[in-house]
Amino acid sequence: MTDAELRARAAKVVPGGMYGHLNAAIFAPGYPQFFERAEGCRQWDADGRAYIDFMCSWGPVVLGHRHPRVEEAAARQAALGDCLNGPGPIMVELAELLVDTIPSADWAMFSKNGTDATTQALMVARAATGRTKVLRAHGAYHGADPWCTPSTAGTTPNERADLVEFDYNSLESLEAAAASAGDDVAAIIVTPFKHDSFEDQALVEPAFARGARALADRLGAALVIDDVRAGFRIDLRGSWERYGVRPDLTAWSKAMANGYPIAALTGVDALRGAAQTLYTTGSFWFSAVAMAAAKATIETLRDTDGIAAMERAGTQLREGLYAQAKAHGFVVNQTGPVTIPWLSFDGDADLSVALHWSDACLRHGVYLHPWHNWFMSAAHTEQDVALALEGTDRAFAETRSHFG
Amino acid sequence: MTDAELRARAAKVVPGGMYGHLNAAIFAPGYPQFFERAEGCRQWDADGRAYIDFMCSWGPVVLGHRHPRVEEAAARQAALGDCLNGPGPIMVELAELLVDTIPSADWAMFSKNGTDATTQALMVARAATGRTKVLRAHGAYHGADPWCTPSTAGTTPNERADLVEFDYNSLESLEAAAASAGDDVAAIIVTPFKHDSFEDQALVEPAFARGARALADRLGAALVIDDVRAGFRIDLRGSWERYGVRPDLTAWSKAMANGYPIAALTGVDALRGAAQTLYTTGSFWFSAVAMAAAKATIETLRDTDGIAAMERAGTQLREGLYAQAKAHGFVVNQTGPVTIPWLSFDGDADLSVALHWSDACLRHGVYLHPWHNWFMSAAHTEQDVALALEGTDRAFAETRSHFG
């Protein structure tokens, strides 16, 4: 069954044939929609084409597909049971691992979607403070529930009425947002760096991070880091630990279990009582297999220094792409952490160069994205990146020849 | 590691030691919190005690734990890949199976939590109508997002401002709710029968179901059935098909994949365009393993007439419990479909009899619930139910002796 045949069938039984962030129709022409299999850092589409993959399923796959230690832990748990009348001992072990690993975590709650965890964070903050308003950065992605989905289709004004926006990295704007919310600020929610689609990424200004912490303290509000996208690829201790800034609450998901479905909210002791007052749950939130996979993933990242491996591979990719772009006469911007990289072409406002180049990369066996950040995994070896760079070099040449 | 030891450790790293619907602390004293393993209709707690289980992990396990056909389908998919850069062919196959099985389904969208599907239903209805209000039954459970969680802790008034409540099975009350929302009704959301906790269950009055359909048509609003809890245990075609009432949208989850995490929204052609306008997604919504498990689960239920098996086992249980209750001098109410049964004791407003009896059942190896409906699975054989009835009989005797 080819990708084209599957799309034709999907068009009849799924609205638009596909939806959400994996909808190839919305992100670039030429991209395959359906995938058949994966191994390590490689994925094969439904037409049997192989890619060295720099999207990692948009984040979740952090150790490479079918990682032996993760698969073994998951299989061992699955042989006992998965979705039971209560959690397994693994829930306690995983919560203890998070508390031991993350300095700002005195407790953990588990769920399934990143959106579950960001939503829980606001609920904990509101329950703790008795306030309603949440300050969030303009354009930041915090999930796809009605309160945060980037599209307003199907949402009501009331569902988004308790949010006040500020500009990322602008303390002045954050202070103004707080002032406009008066004494009703429950939380500031912020991604660990600016990773909005269609824009160059921007690392957080340490002064902004510290200022957000100070403001939250002054207001008696919770500082929430949405580490769903970046978590476990910058610092296992939390993505702002390097700046000496600790959040009150952190939302985790994506890379936490190497592709198994799980999310977590971690928090400080002061918010434990508030967290306890919520009624938040889901049919599969306490399933043991994803928890076993999460424990194995985090332990493997820790024991093998997986982040250092991703940094090496990401640096190799970034340096290689710079050299190639220069050789082919392109000025490019490579932004964000090297483990969560992105490349844009200077002056390419309509993305025509990026779309052409990423499409050419695809044809040369390299899967990356024209307007959304990429993800490295610990399975990307020096050889894999070198091989991918052969493909990107041919793509730069074709794009140069196309645009003249 | 005993249940008590695990609880002590959990108390340090999870708010309250546990939360949500599987929090044993909120549902009855004496219940184990942690579970070790499961097979068929049996579960073993962390202390090694075995139970014939009538909660089925609160719904998901419909064919029994570790069902060979489901496990084989999941393993076959897992060997290829799970969380990829796009869905696998299995997404199309599963959507086609739902469309073929459910007369009101012209399309399907997949997610992880039942709450994802109920929330999407409201979004589709709002996108289609351009209206905001949703009519819902007082006390009905539709999930645990801020708009619907039974507790208001951590929610804001705005998040719940677009809901108008009616009384289940009262057309008059439904009409009044609609009138109070004026011309702004986007949807009526309703469970297929009344399965609120702490209350006897009530089947839907066919006239109410038909009246709700007619009202939705008159208003140009969507009729949404929340079949998350009851779906695949009453009628594979949808729980109101027997009344000749077809919804515009149906939310599914729990039993859909025999414990693997998945949810779905199905809908009619007229709402396909609106569904297509939403931005709704999740990191693990398109993972292939849970979809393969769902397809195998639904096909197995269909090919083996799993619902008939549950009806036989449920009838055997209900009749056995009636006879025992009578013999021990209790007047009990057994309500709801036999596949989603529940038993309450007449005049037991404070639940003291129910709590004593369910606790005694536990001690005699039968896991059921004092104030939440139970669930049958196709793995409950005549022998299993007969064995369970030996336990419930001893429990009735002890409860009689306790209360005199």
PDB file of N, CA and C in Angstrom, chain A residues 9 11-13 19 21 33-35 37-38 43 53 57 65-66 79-80 83-85 87-88 96 106-110 113 116 123 145 149 154 156 158 162 254 272 279 281-283 285 367, chain B residues 9 11-13 19 21 34-35 37-38 43 53 57 65-66 79-80 83-85 87-88 96 106-110 113 116 123 145 149 154 156 158 162 254 272 279 281-283 285 367:
ATOM      1  N   ARG A   9      -7.343   6.574   0.853  1.00  0.00           N
ATOM      2  CA  ARG A   9      -8.254   5.884   1.778  1.00  0.00           C
ATOM      3  C   ARG A   9      -8.511   6.740   3.023  1.00  0.00           C
ATOM      4  N   ALA A  11      -8.510   9.896   3.308  1.00  0.00           N
ATOM      5  CA  ALA A  11      -9.362  11.065   3.006  1.00  0.00           C
ATOM      6  C   ALA A  11     -10.836  10.741   3.215  1.00  0.00           C
ATOM      7  N   LYS A  12     -11.182   9.463   3.105  1.00  0.00           N
ATOM      8  CA  LYS A  12     -12.587   9.076   3.273  1.00  0.00           C
ATOM      9  C   LYS A  12     -12.989   8.894   4.732  1.00  0.00           C
ATOM     10  N   VAL A  13     -12.038   8.551   5.606  1.00  0.00           N
ATOM     11  CA  VAL A  13     -12.409   8.144   6.967  1.00  0.00           C
ATOM     12  C   VAL A  13     -11.780   8.986   8.083  1.00  0.00           C
ATOM     13  N   TYR A  19      -4.686  15.087  10.613  1.00  0.00           N
ATOM     14  CA  TYR A  19      -4.843  16.320  11.385  1.00  0.00           C
ATOM     15  C   TYR A  19      -3.689  16.422  12.373  1.00  0.00           C
ATOM     16  N   HIS A  21      -0.201  17.872  14.396  1.00  0.00           N
ATOM     17  CA  HIS A  21       1.171  18.239  14.051  1.00  0.00           C
ATOM     18  C   HIS A  21       1.825  17.270  13.088  1.00  0.00           C
ATOM     19  N   GLN A  33       3.254  10.960   4.280  1.00  0.00           N
ATOM     20  CA  GLN A  33       2.322  11.031   5.404  1.00  0.00           C
ATOM     21  C   GLN A  33       2.402   9.794   6.283  1.00  0.00           C
ATOM     22  N   PHE A  34       2.601   8.641   5.672  1.00  0.00           N
ATOM     23  CA  PHE A  34       2.503   7.377   6.422  1.00  0.00           C
ATOM     24  C   PHE A  34       3.870   6.715   6.587  1.00  0.00           C
ATOM     25  N   PHE A  35       4.083   6.163   7.770  1.00  0.00           N
ATOM     26  CA  PHE A  35       5.362   5.531   8.082  1.00  0.00           C
ATOM     27  C   PHE A  35       5.171   4.065   8.437  1.00  0.00           C
ATOM     28  N   ARG A  37       8.053   1.775   9.452  1.00  0.00           N
ATOM     29  CA  ARG A  37       8.857   1.198  10.529  1.00  0.00           C
ATOM     30  C   ARG A  37      10.034   2.110  10.874  1.00  0.00           C
ATOM     31  N   ALA A  38      10.750   1.764  11.920  1.00  0.00           N
ATOM     32  CA  ALA A  38      11.858   2.586  12.396  1.00  0.00           C
ATOM     33  C   ALA A  38      12.834   1.726  13.169  1.00  0.00           C
ATOM     34  N   GLN A  43      13.976   6.057   9.903  1.00  0.00           N
ATOM     35  CA  GLN A  43      12.564   5.725   9.706  1.00  0.00           C
ATOM     36  C   GLN A  43      12.338   5.398   8.234  1.00  0.00           C
ATOM     37  N   ASP A  53      16.721  10.390  10.352  1.00  0.00           N
ATOM     38  CA  ASP A  53      15.609  11.199  10.845  1.00  0.00           C
ATOM     39  C   ASP A  53      16.073  12.199  11.898  1.00  0.00           C
ATOM     40  N   SER A  57      10.213  11.718  15.590  1.00  0.00           N
ATOM     41  CA  SER A  57       8.770  11.661  15.854  1.00  0.00           C
ATOM     42  C   SER A  57       8.288  12.927  16.555  1.00  0.00           C
ATOM     43  N   HIS A  65      14.875   4.537  18.036  1.00  0.00           N
ATOM     44  CA  HIS A  65      13.759   3.599  18.052  1.00  0.00           C
ATOM     45  C   HIS A  65      14.195   2.225  18.533  1.00  0.00           C
ATOM     46  N   ARG A  66      13.322   1.583  19.240  1.00  0.00           N
ATOM     47  CA  ARG A  66      13.520   0.201  19.691  1.00  0.00           C
ATOM     48  C   ARG A  66      14.842   0.051  20.432  1.00  0.00           C
ATOM     49  N   ALA A  79       4.662  -8.267  30.450  1.00  0.00           N
ATOM     50  CA  ALA A  79       4.414  -9.680  30.757  1.00  0.00           C
ATOM     51  C   ALA A  79       3.648  -9.824  32.069  1.00  0.00           C
ATOM     52  N   LEU A  80       3.764  -8.832  32.957  1.00  0.00           N
ATOM     53  CA  LEU A  80       3.015  -8.845  34.214  1.00  0.00           C
ATOM     54  C   LEU A  80       1.637  -8.212  34.038  1.00  0.00           C
ATOM     55  N   CYS A  83      -2.431  -2.025  32.251  1.00  0.00           N
ATOM     56  CA  CYS A  83      -3.522  -1.179  32.751  1.00  0.00           C
ATOM     57  C   CYS A  83      -4.301  -1.990  33.785  1.00  0.00           C
ATOM     58  N   LEU A  84      -4.058  -1.697  35.055  1.00  0.00           N
ATOM     59  CA  LEU A  84      -4.602  -2.510  36.158  1.00  0.00           C
ATOM     60  C   LEU A  84      -5.555  -1.676  37.012  1.00  0.00           C
ATOM     61  N   ASN A  85      -6.033  -2.245  38.113  1.00  0.00           N
ATOM     62  CA  ASN A  85      -6.941  -1.517  38.996  1.00  0.00           C
ATOM     63  C   ASN A  85      -6.246  -0.467  39.855  1.00  0.00           C
ATOM     64  N   PRO A  87      -2.000   1.609  40.193  1.00  0.00           N
ATOM     65  CA  PRO A  87      -0.650   1.662  39.630  1.00  0.00           C
ATOM     66  C   PRO A  87       0.176   0.471  40.118  1.00  0.00           C
ATOM     67  N   GLY A  88       1.243   0.186  39.425  1.00  0.00           N
ATOM     68  CA  GLY A  88       2.198  -0.803  39.895  1.00  0.00           C
ATOM     69  C   GLY A  88       3.270  -0.145  40.741  1.00  0.00           C
ATOM     70  N   GLU A  96      10.119   8.495  42.297  1.00  0.00           N
ATOM     71  CA  GLU A  96      11.355   8.656  43.073  1.00  0.00           C
ATOM     72  C   GLU A  96      12.523   9.040  42.161  1.00  0.00           C
ATOM     73  N   ASP A 106       9.759  17.861  44.128  1.00  0.00           N
ATOM     74  CA  ASP A 106       9.549  17.157  45.397  1.00  0.00           C
ATOM     75  C   ASP A 106       8.488  16.077  45.235  1.00  0.00           C
ATOM     76  N   TRP A 107       7.744  16.168  44.137  1.00  0.00           N
ATOM     77  CA  TRP A 107       6.699  15.175  43.851  1.00  0.00           C
ATOM     78  C   TRP A 107       6.443  15.152  42.357  1.00  0.00           C
ATOM     79  N   ALA A 108       5.750  14.114  41.923  1.00  0.00           N
ATOM     80  CA  ALA A 108       5.393  13.966  40.514  1.00  0.00           C
ATOM     81  C   ALA A 108       3.982  13.419  40.385  1.00  0.00           C
ATOM     82  N   MET A 109       3.298  13.865  39.305  1.00  0.00           N
ATOM     83  CA  MET A 109       2.004  13.293  38.916  1.00  0.00           C
ATOM     84  C   MET A 109       2.123  12.895  37.454  1.00  0.00           C
ATOM     85  N   PHE A 110       1.515  11.783  37.091  1.00  0.00           N
ATOM     86  CA  PHE A 110       1.666  11.274  35.727  1.00  0.00           C
ATOM     87  C   PHE A 110       0.368  11.391  34.941  1.00  0.00           C
ATOM     88  N   ASN A 113      -0.679  13.119  27.903  1.00  0.00           N
ATOM     89  CA  ASN A 113      -0.311  14.145  26.927  1.00  0.00           C
ATOM     90  C   ASN A 113       0.481  15.263  27.588  1.00  0.00           C
ATOM     91  N   ASP A 116      -1.903  17.514  29.050  1.00  0.00           N
ATOM     92  CA  ASP A 116      -2.407  17.133  30.378  1.00  0.00           C
ATOM     93  C   ASP A 116      -1.544  17.779  31.466  1.00  0.00           C
ATOM     94  N   MET A 123      -3.818  24.281  36.901  1.00  0.00           N
ATOM     95  CA  MET A 123      -4.802  23.926  37.933  1.00  0.00           C
ATOM     96  C   MET A 123      -4.163  23.952  39.321  1.00  0.00           C
ATOM     97  N   ASP A 145      -5.224  21.829  23.937  1.00  0.00           N
ATOM     98  CA  ASP A 145      -6.544  21.955  24.537  1.00  0.00           C
ATOM     99  C   ASP A 145      -7.115  23.333  24.170  1.00  0.00           C
ATOM    100  N   THR A 149      -4.573  25.782  22.327  1.00  0.00           N
ATOM    101  CA  THR A 149      -4.326  25.409  20.942  1.00  0.00           C
ATOM    102  C   THR A 149      -4.063  26.662  20.091  1.00  0.00           C
ATOM    103  N   GLY A 154     -13.217  26.237  17.163  1.00  0.00           N
ATOM    104  CA  GLY A 154     -13.840  25.336  18.119  1.00  0.00           C
ATOM    105  C   GLY A 154     -13.650  25.722  19.572  1.00  0.00           C
ATOM    106  N   THR A 156     -13.993  28.710  22.758  1.00  0.00           N
ATOM    107  CA  THR A 156     -14.844  29.860  23.086  1.00  0.00           C
ATOM    108  C   THR A 156     -13.990  30.961  23.720  1.00  0.00           C
ATOM    109  N   ASN A 158     -14.476  32.481  26.402  1.00  0.00           N
ATOM    110  CA  ASN A 158     -14.339  32.230  27.841  1.00  0.00           C
ATOM    111  C   ASN A 158     -13.171  31.299  28.148  1.00  0.00           C
ATOM    112  N   ASP A 162      -8.704  33.786  30.621  1.00  0.00           N
ATOM    113  CA  ASP A 162      -7.879  33.929  31.824  1.00  0.00           C
ATOM    114  C   ASP A 162      -6.388  33.989  31.519  1.00  0.00           C
ATOM    115  N   LYS A 254       6.945  14.137  25.966  1.00  0.00           N
ATOM    116  CA  LYS A 254       7.725  13.776  24.770  1.00  0.00           C
ATOM    117  C   LYS A 254       8.855  12.782  25.016  1.00  0.00           C
ATOM    118  N   ARG A 272       2.417  20.969  47.039  1.00  0.00           N
ATOM    119  CA  ARG A 272       1.952  19.580  47.184  1.00  0.00           C
ATOM    120  C   ARG A 272       0.494  19.528  47.658  1.00  0.00           C
ATOM    121  N   TYR A 279      -9.009  17.091  41.095  1.00  0.00           N
ATOM    122  CA  TYR A 279      -9.449  15.819  40.551  1.00  0.00           C
ATOM    123  C   TYR A 279      -9.038  15.799  39.085  1.00  0.00           C
ATOM    124  N   THR A 281      -7.435  12.998  36.159  1.00  0.00           N
ATOM    125  CA  THR A 281      -7.171  11.576  35.965  1.00  0.00           C
ATOM    126  C   THR A 281      -7.447  11.178  34.523  1.00  0.00           C
ATOM    127  N   GLY A 282      -7.089   9.960  34.183  1.00  0.00           N
ATOM    128  CA  GLY A 282      -7.359   9.425  32.850  1.00  0.00           C
ATOM    129  C   GLY A 282      -7.288   7.913  32.893  1.00  0.00           C
ATOM    130  N   SER A 283      -7.991   7.288  31.965  1.00  0.00           N
ATOM    131  CA  SER A 283      -8.119   5.830  31.988  1.00  0.00           C
ATOM    132  C   SER A 283      -6.776   5.113  31.935  1.00  0.00           C
ATOM    133  N   TRP A 285      -3.624   6.694  32.594  1.00  0.00           N
ATOM    134  CA  TRP A 285      -2.542   7.478  33.198  1.00  0.00           C
ATOM    135  C   TRP A 285      -1.643   6.648  34.102  1.00  0.00           C
ATOM    136  N   TYR A 367      15.498  13.408   6.795  1.00  0.00           N
ATOM    137  CA  TYR A 367      14.187  13.918   7.207  1.00  0.00           C
ATOM    138  C   TYR A 367      14.392  15.018   8.237  1.00  0.00           C
TER     139      TYR A 367
ATOM    140  N   ARG B   9       6.158   4.977  50.647  1.00  0.00           N
ATOM    141  CA  ARG B   9       7.091   5.612  49.710  1.00  0.00           C
ATOM    142  C   ARG B   9       6.351   6.591  48.800  1.00  0.00           C
ATOM    143  N   ALA B  11       3.728   8.280  49.374  1.00  0.00           N
ATOM    144  CA  ALA B  11       3.300   9.486  50.090  1.00  0.00           C
ATOM    145  C   ALA B  11       4.357  10.579  50.020  1.00  0.00           C
ATOM    146  N   LYS B  12       5.606  10.171  49.831  1.00  0.00           N
ATOM    147  CA  LYS B  12       6.689  11.172  49.768  1.00  0.00           C
ATOM    148  C   LYS B  12       6.843  11.802  48.387  1.00  0.00           C
ATOM    149  N   VAL B  13       6.465  11.095  47.335  1.00  0.00           N
ATOM    150  CA  VAL B  13       6.807  11.554  45.981  1.00  0.00           C
ATOM    151  C   VAL B  13       5.610  11.769  45.060  1.00  0.00           C
ATOM    152  N   TYR B  19      -3.687   9.789  43.250  1.00  0.00           N
ATOM    153  CA  TYR B  19      -4.720  10.759  42.876  1.00  0.00           C
ATOM    154  C   TYR B  19      -5.593  10.136  41.801  1.00  0.00           C
ATOM    155  N   HIS B  21      -9.015   8.577  39.756  1.00  0.00           N
ATOM    156  CA  HIS B  21     -10.046   7.559  39.987  1.00  0.00           C
ATOM    157  C   HIS B  21      -9.489   6.255  40.541  1.00  0.00           C
ATOM    158  N   PHE B  34      -1.803  -0.791  45.178  1.00  0.00           N
ATOM    159  CA  PHE B  34      -0.834  -1.150  44.134  1.00  0.00           C
ATOM    160  C   PHE B  34      -1.072  -2.559  43.603  1.00  0.00           C
ATOM    161  N   PHE B  35      -0.922  -2.704  42.294  1.00  0.00           N
ATOM    162  CA  PHE B  35      -1.168  -3.992  41.633  1.00  0.00           C
ATOM    163  C   PHE B  35       0.079  -4.480  40.926  1.00  0.00           C
ATOM    164  N   ARG B  37       0.186  -7.721  38.903  1.00  0.00           N
ATOM    165  CA  ARG B  37       0.044  -8.391  37.605  1.00  0.00           C
ATOM    166  C   ARG B  37      -1.396  -8.787  37.377  1.00  0.00           C
ATOM    167  N   ALA B  38      -1.669  -9.279  36.146  1.00  0.00           N
ATOM    168  CA  ALA B  38      -3.034  -9.637  35.768  1.00  0.00           C
ATOM    169  C   ALA B  38      -2.989 -10.665  34.659  1.00  0.00           C
ATOM    170  N   GLN B  43      -6.679 -10.272  38.774  1.00  0.00           N
ATOM    171  CA  GLN B  43      -5.595  -9.335  39.080  1.00  0.00           C
ATOM    172  C   GLN B  43      -4.989  -9.717  40.423  1.00  0.00           C
ATOM    173  N   ASP B  53     -11.820 -10.165  39.117  1.00  0.00           N
ATOM    174  CA  ASP B  53     -11.939  -8.713  39.036  1.00  0.00           C
ATOM    175  C   ASP B  53     -13.168  -8.294  38.239  1.00  0.00           C
ATOM    176  N   SER B  57     -10.035  -2.759  35.438  1.00  0.00           N
ATOM    177  CA  SER B  57      -9.220  -1.544  35.392  1.00  0.00           C
ATOM    178  C   SER B  57     -10.089  -0.312  35.126  1.00  0.00           C
ATOM    179  N   HIS B  65      -7.139  -9.571  30.496  1.00  0.00           N
ATOM    180  CA  HIS B  65      -5.743  -9.149  30.391  1.00  0.00           C
ATOM    181  C   HIS B  65      -4.942 -10.082  29.516  1.00  0.00           C
ATOM    182  N   ARG B  66      -4.024  -9.505  28.776  1.00  0.00           N
ATOM    183  CA  ARG B  66      -3.077 -10.248  27.949  1.00  0.00           C
ATOM    184  C   ARG B  66      -3.802 -11.212  26.992  1.00  0.00           C
ATOM    185  N   ALA B  79       7.206  -4.447  16.701  1.00  0.00           N
ATOM    186  CA  ALA B  79       8.454  -4.887  16.067  1.00  0.00           C
ATOM    187  C   ALA B  79       8.810  -3.976  14.896  1.00  0.00           C
ATOM    188  N   LEU B  80       7.806  -3.322  14.311  1.00  0.00           N
ATOM    189  CA  LEU B  80       8.054  -2.377  13.216  1.00  0.00           C
ATOM    190  C   LEU B  80       8.334  -0.977  13.753  1.00  0.00           C
ATOM    191  N   CYS B  83       5.828   5.029  17.729  1.00  0.00           N
ATOM    192  CA  CYS B  83       5.676   6.483  17.649  1.00  0.00           C
ATOM    193  C   CYS B  83       6.616   6.983  16.545  1.00  0.00           C
ATOM    194  N   LEU B  84       6.061   7.290  15.372  1.00  0.00           N
ATOM    195  CA  LEU B  84       6.864   7.614  14.194  1.00  0.00           C
ATOM    196  C   LEU B  84       6.586   9.056  13.737  1.00  0.00           C
ATOM    197  N   ASN B  85       7.179   9.443  12.610  1.00  0.00           N
ATOM    198  CA  ASN B  85       6.961  10.807  12.100  1.00  0.00           C
ATOM    199  C   ASN B  85       5.584  10.999  11.476  1.00  0.00           C
ATOM    200  N   PRO B  87       1.471   8.684  11.091  1.00  0.00           N
ATOM    201  CA  PRO B  87       0.751   7.457  11.444  1.00  0.00           C
ATOM    202  C   PRO B  87       1.202   6.319  10.547  1.00  0.00           C
ATOM    203  N   GLY B  88       0.917   5.101  10.955  1.00  0.00           N
ATOM    204  CA  GLY B  88       1.136   3.944  10.104  1.00  0.00           C
ATOM    205  C   GLY B  88      -0.129   3.625   9.327  1.00  0.00           C
ATOM    206  N   GLU B  96     -11.232   2.891   9.176  1.00  0.00           N
ATOM    207  CA  GLU B  96     -12.182   2.171   8.302  1.00  0.00           C
ATOM    208  C   GLU B  96     -13.009   1.170   9.099  1.00  0.00           C
ATOM    209  N   ASP B 106     -18.930   8.469  10.006  1.00  0.00           N
ATOM    210  CA  ASP B 106     -18.413   8.617   8.639  1.00  0.00           C
ATOM    211  C   ASP B 106     -16.921   8.888   8.664  1.00  0.00           C
ATOM    212  N   TRP B 107     -16.416   9.244   9.826  1.00  0.00           N
ATOM    213  CA  TRP B 107     -14.988   9.521   9.984  1.00  0.00           C
ATOM    214  C   TRP B 107     -14.602   9.306  11.446  1.00  0.00           C
ATOM    215  N   ALA B 108     -13.297   9.239  11.683  1.00  0.00           N
ATOM    216  CA  ALA B 108     -12.775   9.060  13.043  1.00  0.00           C
ATOM    217  C   ALA B 108     -11.514   9.892  13.240  1.00  0.00           C
ATOM    218  N   MET B 109     -11.344  10.385  14.458  1.00  0.00           N
ATOM    219  CA  MET B 109     -10.108  11.051  14.870  1.00  0.00           C
ATOM    220  C   MET B 109      -9.640  10.356  16.146  1.00  0.00           C
ATOM    221  N   PHE B 110      -8.338  10.176  16.274  1.00  0.00           N
ATOM    222  CA  PHE B 110      -7.804   9.434  17.416  1.00  0.00           C
ATOM    223  C   PHE B 110      -7.060  10.344  18.387  1.00  0.00           C
ATOM    224  N   ASN B 113      -6.856  10.189  25.686  1.00  0.00           N
ATOM    225  CA  ASN B 113      -7.752  10.149  26.840  1.00  0.00           C
ATOM    226  C   ASN B 113      -9.204  10.251  26.389  1.00  0.00           C
ATOM    227  N   ASP B 116      -9.911  13.727  25.956  1.00  0.00           N
ATOM    228  CA  ASP B 116      -9.518  14.314  24.672  1.00  0.00           C
ATOM    229  C   ASP B 116     -10.684  14.234  23.693  1.00  0.00           C
ATOM    230  N   MET B 123     -15.493  20.898  20.604  1.00  0.00           N
ATOM    231  CA  MET B 123     -14.799  21.783  19.661  1.00  0.00           C
ATOM    232  C   MET B 123     -15.376  21.649  18.254  1.00  0.00           C
ATOM    233  N   ASP B 145     -10.808  17.270  32.470  1.00  0.00           N
ATOM    234  CA  ASP B 145     -10.268  18.580  32.125  1.00  0.00           C
ATOM    235  C   ASP B 145     -11.013  19.641  32.928  1.00  0.00           C
ATOM    236  N   THR B 149     -14.168  18.339  34.985  1.00  0.00           N
ATOM    237  CA  THR B 149     -13.806  17.565  36.170  1.00  0.00           C
ATOM    238  C   THR B 149     -14.850  17.771  37.273  1.00  0.00           C
ATOM    239  N   GLY B 154      -8.962  24.229  41.295  1.00  0.00           N
ATOM    240  CA  GLY B 154      -8.014  24.532  40.231  1.00  0.00           C
ATOM    241  C   GLY B 154      -8.646  24.975  38.924  1.00  0.00           C
ATOM    242  N   THR B 156     -11.363  27.648  36.754  1.00  0.00           N
ATOM    243  CA  THR B 156     -11.867  29.021  36.872  1.00  0.00           C
ATOM    244  C   THR B 156     -13.328  29.053  36.438  1.00  0.00           C
ATOM    245  N   ASN B 158     -14.683  30.961  34.341  1.00  0.00           N
ATOM    246  CA  ASN B 158     -14.761  31.100  32.885  1.00  0.00           C
ATOM    247  C   ASN B 158     -14.705  29.755  32.177  1.00  0.00           C
ATOM    248  N   ASP B 162     -19.595  28.058  29.831  1.00  0.00           N
ATOM    249  CA  ASP B 162     -20.350  27.777  28.604  1.00  0.00           C
ATOM    250  C   ASP B 162     -21.185  26.505  28.699  1.00  0.00           C
ATOM    251  N   LYS B 254     -11.677   3.956  26.707  1.00  0.00           N
ATOM    252  CA  LYS B 254     -11.644   2.808  27.628  1.00  0.00           C
ATOM    253  C   LYS B 254     -11.498   1.445  26.954  1.00  0.00           C
ATOM    254  N   ARG B 272     -17.740  16.817   9.146  1.00  0.00           N
ATOM    255  CA  ARG B 272     -16.375  16.529   8.703  1.00  0.00           C
ATOM    256  C   ARG B 272     -15.594  17.828   8.449  1.00  0.00           C
ATOM    257  N   TYR B 279      -7.345  22.578  15.412  1.00  0.00           N
ATOM    258  CA  TYR B 279      -5.982  22.136  15.667  1.00  0.00           C
ATOM    259  C   TYR B 279      -5.980  21.403  16.996  1.00  0.00           C
ATOM    260  N   THR B 281      -4.164  17.870  18.792  1.00  0.00           N
ATOM    261  CA  THR B 281      -3.123  16.878  18.555  1.00  0.00           C
ATOM    262  C   THR B 281      -2.433  16.512  19.864  1.00  0.00           C
ATOM    263  N   GLY B 282      -1.598  15.500  19.800  1.00  0.00           N
ATOM    264  CA  GLY B 282      -0.823  15.078  20.958  1.00  0.00           C
ATOM    265  C   GLY B 282       0.370  14.262  20.501  1.00  0.00           C
ATOM    266  N   SER B 283       1.398  14.268  21.313  1.00  0.00           N
ATOM    267  CA  SER B 283       2.656  13.628  20.916  1.00  0.00           C
ATOM    268  C   SER B 283       2.491  12.152  20.585  1.00  0.00           C
ATOM    269  N   TRP B 285      -0.650  10.564  19.905  1.00  0.00           N
ATOM    270  CA  TRP B 285      -1.982  10.249  19.391  1.00  0.00           C
ATOM    271  C   TRP B 285      -1.950   9.341  18.170  1.00  0.00           C
ATOM    272  N   TYR B 367     -13.082  -8.570  43.492  1.00  0.00           N
ATOM    273  CA  TYR B 367     -12.830  -7.129  43.434  1.00  0.00           C
ATOM    274  C   TYR B 367     -13.990  -6.453  42.734  1.00  0.00           C
TER     275      TYR B 367
END
